[in-house]
CSV table of C-alpha atoms in Angstrom, one decimal:
chain,number,residue,atom,x,y,z
A,1,SER,CA,64.5,144.2,92.6
A,2,SER,CA,66.3,142.1,95.1
A,3,LEU,CA,67.6,143.3,98.5
A,4,PRO,CA,71.4,143.5,99.1
A,5,LEU,CA,72.8,140.4,100.8
A,6,ASP,CA,74.7,140.6,104.1
A,7,THR,CA,77.5,138.1,104.6
A,8,SER,CA,79.5,140.1,107.2
A,9,GLN,CA,78.4,138.5,110.4
A,10,THR,CA,78.5,134.7,109.8
A,11,GLY,CA,79.7,134.3,106.3
A,12,ALA,CA,76.3,132.9,105.4
A,13,VAL,CA,74.1,134.8,103.0
A,14,SER,CA,71.0,136.3,104.5
A,15,THR,CA,68.6,139.0,103.3
A,16,ARG,CA,69.0,142.2,105.2
A,17,LEU,CA,66.0,143.3,107.1
A,18,ARG,CA,64.3,146.6,106.2
A,19,ALA,CA,62.2,148.8,108.5
A,20,THR,CA,59.1,150.8,107.6
A,21,VAL,CA,59.6,154.4,108.6
A,22,PHE,CA,57.0,157.2,108.7
A,23,SER,CA,57.7,160.9,109.2
A,24,ASN,CA,56.7,162.2,112.6
A,25,GLY,CA,52.9,162.5,112.9
A,26,SER,CA,52.2,160.7,109.6
A,27,SER,CA,50.6,157.4,108.8
A,28,ARG,CA,50.3,157.6,105.1
A,29,SER,CA,53.6,157.8,103.2
A,30,SER,CA,56.2,155.4,104.5
A,31,THR,CA,59.8,154.6,103.4
A,32,GLN,CA,61.5,151.3,103.7
A,33,VAL,CA,65.0,151.7,105.0
A,34,LEU,CA,67.6,148.9,105.3
A,35,ILE,CA,68.6,148.4,108.9
A,36,SER,CA,72.3,149.2,109.3
A,37,SER,CA,74.7,148.1,112.0
A,38,ASP,CA,74.2,151.2,114.2
A,39,LEU,CA,71.4,153.6,114.9
A,40,SER,CA,73.3,156.7,113.9
A,41,THR,CA,73.8,155.3,110.4
A,42,PHE,CA,70.2,154.2,110.2
A,43,LEU,CA,69.0,157.6,111.2
A,44,GLY,CA,71.2,159.2,108.5
A,45,ASP,CA,69.7,156.8,106.0
A,46,CYS,CA,66.2,157.8,107.2
A,47,THR,CA,67.1,161.4,106.7
A,48,GLN,CA,68.2,160.8,103.1
A,49,GLN,CA,65.4,158.5,102.1
A,50,SER,CA,62.5,160.2,103.8
A,51,GLY,CA,63.1,163.7,102.5
A,52,LEU,CA,63.1,165.2,106.0
A,53,HIS,CA,63.7,169.0,106.5
A,54,GLY,CA,66.4,168.3,109.0
A,55,ARG,CA,68.6,165.4,110.2
A,56,ALA,CA,66.7,162.5,111.8
A,57,THR,CA,67.6,162.4,115.5
A,58,ARG,CA,65.1,160.1,117.2
A,59,LEU,CA,63.0,157.0,116.2
A,60,TYR,CA,59.8,155.9,117.9
A,61,SER,CA,58.0,152.6,117.9
A,62,LEU,CA,54.3,152.0,117.3
A,63,GLN,CA,53.8,152.2,121.0
A,64,GLY,CA,55.5,155.6,121.1
A,65,GLN,CA,58.7,154.4,122.8
A,66,VAL,CA,62.1,155.8,121.8
A,67,VAL,CA,64.2,153.3,119.9
A,68,THR,CA,67.8,153.3,121.2
A,69,SER,CA,69.4,150.5,119.1
A,70,THR,CA,69.2,148.7,115.8
A,71,GLU,CA,68.7,145.5,117.8
A,72,GLN,CA,65.3,146.9,118.8
A,73,LEU,CA,64.6,147.4,115.1
A,74,ARG,CA,65.4,143.9,114.2
A,75,GLN,CA,63.3,142.5,117.1
A,76,SER,CA,60.2,144.4,115.9
A,77,CYS,CA,59.3,142.2,113.0
A,78,ARG,CA,55.9,141.4,114.4
A,79,PRO,CA,53.8,138.6,112.9
A,80,GLU,CA,50.5,140.5,113.1
A,81,LEU,CA,52.0,143.2,110.9
A,82,GLN,CA,53.5,140.9,108.3
A,83,LEU,CA,50.2,140.8,106.4
A,84,ILE,CA,50.2,144.6,106.2
A,85,LEU,CA,53.9,145.3,105.7
A,86,GLY,CA,55.5,142.0,104.6
A,87,LYS,CA,58.5,140.6,106.4
A,88,ILE,CA,59.8,143.9,107.5
A,89,ALA,CA,60.5,145.6,110.9
A,90,GLY,CA,58.3,148.4,112.2
A,91,PRO,CA,56.5,150.6,111.8
A,92,PHE,CA,58.6,153.4,113.2
A,93,TRP,CA,58.3,157.2,113.3
A,94,VAL,CA,61.3,159.5,112.8
A,95,THR,CA,61.7,163.0,114.2
A,96,THR,CA,64.3,165.7,113.7
A,97,ALA,CA,66.0,167.8,116.4
A,98,ALA,CA,63.5,170.6,116.0
A,99,GLU,CA,60.4,168.3,116.5
A,100,THR,CA,58.7,166.8,119.5
A,101,PHE,CA,57.1,163.4,119.1
A,102,ASP,CA,53.6,163.6,117.5
A,103,PRO,CA,51.6,160.4,118.3
A,104,ARG,CA,48.9,161.1,115.7
A,105,GLY,CA,50.7,159.0,113.1
A,106,ASN,CA,51.0,156.0,115.4
A,107,LEU,CA,47.3,156.3,116.4
A,108,ALA,CA,46.0,156.6,112.9
A,109,PHE,CA,48.2,153.6,111.8
A,110,ALA,CA,46.8,151.5,114.7
A,111,GLN,CA,43.2,152.5,114.0
A,112,ARG,CA,43.5,151.8,110.3
A,113,HIS,CA,45.5,148.5,110.3
A,114,LEU,CA,45.3,146.9,113.7
A,115,GLN,CA,41.7,147.5,114.9
A,116,ARG,CA,39.8,145.6,112.2
């Protein structure tokens, strides 16, 4: 299946970038979510697509830093991860309001994929 195309910014057709998202503390089951124009919409999409038990309220990078904009998502398409994830942003970890950040998912991901 092909990705939706975005012509809204420049009139030129470009493939919209997706982000790999894991639930807080996990490094196994990820979801690929299209990066929307604002973080609130993206978090809503994460809630729906990840099957969270509450609304996604925060997003964390591989380094454990809070993501505050979709521009940060777009800038995270790292060449060293493209062999693992493809041309996709991330990985990121999403939390709900009831959760505190759990770095075990980030650490397990790094150990499994980046320390070879």
